[in-house]
CSV table of C-alpha atoms and ligand atoms in Angstrom, one decimal:
chain,number,residue,atom,x,y,z
A,1,UNK,CA,18.6,-7.4,1.0
A,2,UNK,CA,21.4,-6.8,3.4
A,3,UNK,CA,23.3,-10.1,3.0
A,4,UNK,CA,22.4,-10.9,-0.6
A,5,UNK,CA,20.5,-14.0,0.5
A,6,UNK,CA,16.8,-14.2,0.4
A,7,UNK,CA,13.7,-16.3,0.6
A,8,UNK,CA,11.1,-16.8,-2.1
A,9,UNK,CA,7.9,-14.7,-1.6
A,10,UNK,CA,5.4,-17.6,-1.5
A,11,UNK,CA,2.1,-17.9,0.4
A,12,UNK,CA,-0.4,-20.5,1.3
A,13,UNK,CA,-3.7,-21.0,3.0
A,14,UNK,CA,-4.0,-23.5,5.9
A,15,UNK,CA,-7.5,-24.5,4.8
A,16,UNK,CA,-10.1,-26.4,6.8
A,17,UNK,CA,-11.9,-24.7,9.8
A,18,UNK,CA,-9.3,-21.9,9.8
A,19,UNK,CA,-10.0,-20.9,6.2
A,20,UNK,CA,-13.8,-21.2,6.9
A,21,UNK,CA,-13.4,-18.7,9.8
A,22,UNK,CA,-11.5,-16.4,7.6
A,23,UNK,CA,-14.1,-16.7,4.8
A,24,UNK,CA,-16.8,-15.8,7.4
A,25,UNK,CA,-14.9,-12.7,8.4
A,26,UNK,CA,-14.7,-11.5,4.8
A,27,UNK,CA,-17.4,-13.4,2.7
A,28,UNK,CA,-17.0,-10.9,-0.2
A,29,UNK,CA,-13.7,-12.5,-1.3
A,30,UNK,CA,-15.3,-15.8,-2.3
A,31,UNK,CA,-18.3,-14.0,-3.9
A,32,UNK,CA,-16.0,-12.3,-6.4
A,33,UNK,CA,-16.3,-13.6,-10.0
A,34,UNK,CA,-13.1,-15.6,-10.0
A,35,UNK,CA,-12.2,-17.5,-13.2
A,36,UNK,CA,-14.4,-15.4,-15.5
A,37,UNK,CA,-11.7,-13.4,-17.4
A,38,UNK,CA,-11.4,-14.4,-21.0
A,39,UNK,CA,-7.7,-14.5,-21.7
A,40,UNK,CA,-7.9,-16.2,-25.1
A,41,UNK,CA,-7.0,-13.0,-26.9
A,42,UNK,CA,-4.4,-11.9,-24.4
A,43,UNK,CA,-0.8,-12.1,-25.8
A,44,UNK,CA,1.9,-13.9,-23.8
A,45,UNK,CA,3.5,-10.5,-23.2
A,46,UNK,CA,0.3,-9.1,-21.8
A,47,UNK,CA,-0.1,-12.1,-19.5
A,48,UNK,CA,3.4,-11.9,-18.3
A,49,UNK,CA,3.1,-8.2,-17.7
A,50,UNK,CA,-0.1,-8.7,-15.7
A,51,UNK,CA,1.4,-11.6,-13.7
A,52,UNK,CA,4.4,-9.4,-12.8
A,53,UNK,CA,2.2,-6.4,-11.9
A,54,UNK,CA,-0.2,-8.4,-9.6
A,55,UNK,CA,2.6,-10.3,-7.9
A,56,UNK,CA,4.4,-7.0,-7.2
A,57,UNK,CA,1.1,-5.7,-5.9
A,58,UNK,CA,0.7,-8.7,-3.6
A,59,UNK,CA,4.2,-8.1,-2.3
A,60,UNK,CA,3.5,-4.5,-1.6
A,61,UNK,CA,0.3,-5.4,0.3
A,62,UNK,CA,2.4,-7.9,2.3
A,63,UNK,CA,4.9,-5.2,3.2
A,64,UNK,CA,2.0,-2.9,4.2
A,65,UNK,CA,0.6,-5.7,6.5
A,66,UNK,CA,4.0,-5.6,8.3
A,67,UNK,CA,3.8,-1.8,8.5
A,68,UNK,CA,0.3,-1.9,9.9
A,69,UNK,CA,1.2,-4.5,12.5
A,70,UNK,CA,4.3,-2.6,13.5
A,71,UNK,CA,2.2,0.6,13.9
A,72,UNK,CA,-0.4,-1.2,15.9
A,73,UNK,CA,2.2,-2.5,18.4
A,74,UNK,CA,3.6,1.0,18.7
A,75,UNK,CA,0.2,2.5,19.3
A,76,UNK,CA,-0.6,0.0,22.1
A,77,UNK,CA,2.8,0.6,23.8
A,78,UNK,CA,2.2,4.4,23.6
A,79,UNK,CA,-1.2,3.9,25.3
A,80,UNK,CA,-3.0,5.7,22.4
A,81,UNK,CA,-6.7,6.0,23.0
A,82,UNK,CA,-8.4,2.6,23.0
A,83,UNK,CA,-10.9,3.4,20.3
A,84,UNK,CA,-8.1,4.7,18.0
A,85,UNK,CA,-6.1,1.5,18.6
A,86,UNK,CA,-9.2,-0.7,18.1
A,87,UNK,CA,-9.8,1.0,14.7
A,88,UNK,CA,-6.2,0.3,13.7
A,89,UNK,CA,-6.4,-3.3,14.8
A,90,UNK,CA,-8.5,-4.1,11.7
A,91,UNK,CA,-5.8,-2.9,9.3
A,92,UNK,CA,-3.5,-6.0,9.4
A,93,UNK,CA,-6.6,-8.2,8.5
A,94,UNK,CA,-7.5,-5.8,5.7
A,95,UNK,CA,-4.0,-6.1,4.3
A,96,UNK,CA,-4.0,-9.9,4.5
A,97,UNK,CA,-7.2,-9.8,2.4
A,98,UNK,CA,-5.5,-7.5,-0.1
A,99,UNK,CA,-2.6,-9.9,-0.2
A,100,UNK,CA,-4.9,-12.8,-1.1
A,101,UNK,CA,-6.9,-10.8,-3.6
A,102,UNK,CA,-3.8,-9.5,-5.5
A,103,UNK,CA,-2.1,-12.9,-5.4
A,104,UNK,CA,-5.2,-14.6,-6.8
A,105,UNK,CA,-5.3,-12.0,-9.6
A,106,UNK,CA,-1.7,-13.1,-10.5
A,107,UNK,CA,-3.0,-16.7,-10.5
A,108,UNK,CA,-5.8,-15.8,-12.9
A,109,UNK,CA,-3.1,-14.7,-15.4
A,110,UNK,CA,-1.2,-18.0,-15.0
A,111,UNK,CA,0.6,-17.7,-11.6
A,112,UNK,CA,2.8,-15.6,-9.5
A,113,UNK,CA,6.3,-14.5,-10.6
A,114,UNK,CA,9.4,-15.0,-8.6
A,115,UNK,CA,10.2,-12.4,-5.9
A,116,UNK,CA,13.2,-13.1,-3.6
A,117,UNK,CA,13.1,-11.0,-0.5
A,118,UNK,CA,14.6,-10.7,3.0
A,119,UNK,CA,11.6,-11.3,5.4
A,120,UNK,CA,13.3,-9.5,8.2
A,121,UNK,CA,14.0,-6.4,6.1
A,122,UNK,CA,10.6,-5.5,4.7
A,123,UNK,CA,9.9,-2.1,6.3
A,124,UNK,CA,12.0,0.4,8.2
A,125,UNK,CA,11.6,0.0,12.0
A,126,UNK,CA,11.0,3.2,14.1
A,127,UNK,CA,14.0,4.8,15.9
A,128,UNK,CA,14.7,2.3,18.8
A,129,UNK,CA,15.9,5.2,21.0
A,130,UNK,CA,12.7,7.3,20.6
A,131,UNK,CA,9.9,7.3,23.2
A,132,UNK,CA,6.9,5.0,22.7
A,133,UNK,CA,4.8,8.0,21.6
A,134,UNK,CA,7.4,9.1,19.1
A,135,UNK,CA,7.8,5.6,17.7
A,136,UNK,CA,4.0,5.4,17.2
A,137,UNK,CA,4.1,8.9,15.6
A,138,UNK,CA,6.9,7.9,13.3
A,139,UNK,CA,5.0,4.8,12.2
A,140,UNK,CA,1.8,6.8,11.7
A,141,UNK,CA,3.6,9.5,9.6
A,142,UNK,CA,5.7,7.2,7.4
A,143,UNK,CA,3.2,4.4,6.8
A,144,UNK,CA,-0.1,6.2,7.1
A,145,UNK,CA,0.2,9.9,6.4
A,146,UNK,CA,2.5,9.2,3.5
A,147,UNK,CA,2.0,5.7,2.2
A,148,UNK,CA,-1.7,5.0,2.9
A,149,UNK,CA,-3.0,8.6,2.4
A,150,UNK,CA,-1.3,8.8,-1.0
A,151,UNK,CA,-2.7,5.4,-2.1
A,152,UNK,CA,-6.4,6.3,-1.7
A,153,UNK,CA,-6.8,8.6,-4.8
A,154,UNK,CA,-4.5,6.4,-6.9
A,155,UNK,CA,-6.4,3.2,-6.0
A,156,UNK,CA,-9.7,4.9,-6.6
A,157,UNK,CA,-8.5,6.0,-10.1
A,158,UNK,CA,-7.2,2.4,-10.8
A,159,UNK,CA,-10.6,1.1,-9.8
A,160,UNK,CA,-12.3,3.6,-12.3
A,161,UNK,CA,-10.3,2.2,-15.2
A,162,UNK,CA,-11.2,-1.4,-14.4
A,163,UNK,CA,-13.7,-2.7,-16.9
A,164,UNK,CA,-13.9,-6.4,-16.2
A,165,UNK,CA,-16.1,-7.3,-13.1
A,166,UNK,CA,-13.3,-9.3,-11.5
A,167,UNK,CA,-10.5,-6.6,-11.2
A,168,UNK,CA,-13.3,-4.1,-10.5
A,169,UNK,CA,-14.5,-6.2,-7.5
A,170,UNK,CA,-10.9,-6.6,-6.3
A,171,UNK,CA,-10.0,-2.9,-6.6
A,172,UNK,CA,-13.4,-1.9,-5.2
A,173,UNK,CA,-12.7,-3.9,-2.0
A,174,UNK,CA,-9.2,-2.5,-1.6
A,175,UNK,CA,-10.5,1.1,-2.2
A,176,UNK,CA,-13.2,0.6,0.5
A,177,UNK,CA,-10.7,-0.6,3.1
A,178,UNK,CA,-8.0,1.9,2.2
A,179,UNK,CA,-10.4,4.9,2.8
A,180,UNK,CA,-10.1,4.2,6.6
A,181,UNK,CA,-6.4,3.6,6.4
A,182,UNK,CA,-5.7,6.9,4.6
A,183,UNK,CA,-7.4,9.1,7.3
A,184,UNK,CA,-6.0,7.2,10.2
A,185,UNK,CA,-2.5,8.8,10.3
A,186,UNK,CA,-4.0,12.3,10.5
A,187,UNK,CA,-6.5,11.3,13.2
A,188,UNK,CA,-3.5,10.0,15.2
A,189,UNK,CA,-1.6,13.3,14.6
A,190,UNK,CA,-4.5,15.4,15.7
A,191,UNK,CA,-4.6,13.4,19.0
A,192,UNK,CA,-0.8,13.4,19.5
A,193,UNK,CA,-0.1,16.9,18.3
A,194,UNK,CA,-0.4,18.7,21.6
A,195,UNK,CA,2.1,16.1,23.2
A,196,UNK,CA,4.7,16.7,20.5
A,197,UNK,CA,7.4,19.4,20.7
A,198,UNK,CA,8.7,21.4,17.7
A,199,UNK,CA,11.8,19.3,17.7
A,200,UNK,CA,9.6,16.1,17.6
A,201,UNK,CA,7.8,17.5,14.6
A,202,UNK,CA,11.1,18.3,12.8
A,203,UNK,CA,12.1,14.6,13.5
A,204,UNK,CA,8.7,13.4,12.1
A,205,UNK,CA,9.3,15.6,9.0
A,206,UNK,CA,12.6,13.8,8.4
A,207,UNK,CA,10.7,10.4,8.5
A,208,UNK,CA,8.1,11.8,6.1
A,209,UNK,CA,10.9,13.0,3.8
A,210,UNK,CA,12.4,9.5,3.7
A,211,UNK,CA,9.0,7.9,2.9
A,212,UNK,CA,8.2,10.5,0.2
A,213,UNK,CA,11.6,10.2,-1.5
A,214,UNK,CA,11.2,6.4,-1.5
A,215,UNK,CA,8.0,6.9,-3.5
A,216,UNK,CA,9.7,9.5,-5.8
A,217,UNK,CA,12.4,6.8,-6.5
A,218,UNK,CA,9.7,4.2,-7.3
A,219,UNK,CA,7.9,6.6,-9.7
A,220,UNK,CA,11.2,7.2,-11.5
A,221,UNK,CA,11.7,3.4,-11.9
A,222,UNK,CA,8.1,2.9,-13.1
A,223,UNK,CA,8.4,5.8,-15.5
A,224,UNK,CA,11.3,4.0,-17.2
A,225,UNK,CA,9.2,0.9,-17.8
A,226,UNK,CA,6.2,2.6,-19.4
A,227,UNK,CA,3.6,0.4,-21.0
A,228,UNK,CA,0.0,0.6,-22.1
A,229,UNK,CA,-2.7,-1.5,-20.7
A,230,UNK,CA,-2.8,-4.6,-22.8
A,231,UNK,CA,-5.8,-6.6,-21.5
A,232,UNK,CA,-9.1,-5.3,-20.0
A,233,UNK,CA,-8.3,-7.0,-16.7
A,234,UNK,CA,-4.8,-5.6,-16.6
A,235,UNK,CA,-5.8,-2.5,-14.6
A,236,UNK,CA,-2.3,-2.2,-13.1
A,237,UNK,CA,-0.9,-1.4,-16.5
A,238,UNK,CA,-2.6,2.0,-16.0
A,239,UNK,CA,-0.1,2.7,-13.2
A,240,UNK,CA,2.6,3.5,-15.8
A,241,UNK,CA,0.6,6.1,-17.8
A,242,UNK,CA,1.0,9.9,-17.9
A,243,UNK,CA,-2.4,10.2,-16.3
A,244,UNK,CA,-1.3,8.1,-13.3
A,245,UNK,CA,1.8,10.3,-12.7
A,246,UNK,CA,-0.3,13.4,-13.0
A,247,UNK,CA,-2.7,12.0,-10.3
A,248,UNK,CA,0.2,10.8,-8.2
A,249,UNK,CA,2.0,14.1,-8.0
A,250,UNK,CA,-1.3,16.0,-7.4
A,251,UNK,CA,-2.2,13.5,-4.6
A,252,UNK,CA,1.3,13.8,-3.0
A,253,UNK,CA,0.7,17.6,-2.6
A,254,UNK,CA,-3.0,17.6,-1.6
A,255,UNK,CA,-3.2,14.3,0.5
A,256,UNK,CA,0.3,14.2,2.0
A,257,UNK,CA,2.5,17.3,1.9
A,258,UNK,CA,-0.1,20.0,2.6
A,259,UNK,CA,-1.9,18.1,5.4
A,260,UNK,CA,1.4,17.3,7.2
A,261,UNK,CA,2.6,20.9,6.9
A,262,UNK,CA,-0.8,22.1,8.2
A,263,UNK,CA,0.0,20.1,11.4
A,264,UNK,CA,3.3,21.8,11.8
A,265,UNK,CA,5.4,18.9,10.3
A,266,UNK,CA,8.0,20.5,8.0
A,267,UNK,CA,8.5,18.7,4.7
A,268,UNK,CA,11.8,18.9,2.8
A,269,UNK,CA,11.0,16.5,0.0
A,270,UNK,CA,8.9,18.9,-2.1
A,271,UNK,CA,7.5,18.0,-5.5
A,272,UNK,CA,10.0,20.3,-7.2
A,273,UNK,CA,12.6,17.6,-6.5
A,274,UNK,CA,10.7,15.2,-8.7
A,275,UNK,CA,9.4,17.3,-11.6
A,276,UNK,CA,12.8,17.5,-13.3
A,277,UNK,CA,12.9,13.8,-13.5
A,278,UNK,CA,9.3,13.0,-14.4
A,279,UNK,CA,8.5,15.5,-17.2
B,1,FE2,FE1,-3.8,-2.7,1.2
B,2,FE2,FE1,-3.8,-0.1,3.7
């Protein structure tokens, strides 16, 4: 937070006909087996760890919703192809569903934990001086080619470790939606590529470096707080294992760095920067 002051990250549903419309848009949410996890054998520490992890996940989904909305606006202003924009217009809704799913998982474990945040400082805005096309490209690269593309294999692996039907249904839904998000950034770049100069691509590479190094920083923090999965529903505990970091670094190369470089976007934040800290 820039000014040290913040607001609590709390969410609500309006209910009534608005909620009914929302439920009709995504009926699978209510069909999930809510309230079926047996937590009688889960220790207090396990419950708290799961509440923290799922609340953190809800906050990340919330930030991603802002990033998707910001990208969508930039795409429209850049007069990106109508079908491409239309496909991206579904993404903010998907993310709101993910926010609800992850927040409800925290509730299953006893409730959300406290997150204080600055709602006006959730994601980095694109360069205000850049052209509409470059603003859209910057959003596509930072949020989609890096953030969303990387998350696909990691979410899929998290889904595979889920044993209980509830977290399995939640992760399965998220994995399905994210598949479309993950390819979107590269579809955009394949359209925009011929309109971008080499200097533009160098600029986009700097944006990618920023987003990649942000993730490297997160991984280092996660690595410090390693823990084992403590309850069968606590699938997010898996995100601090050796296996997770092995998958994450592999995905960073194959899903992010290599495909960006193949499109002429130079990447400075190579994995070699990270390995000294992680191993
Ligand atoms: Fe999401
Ligand atoms: Fe997403």
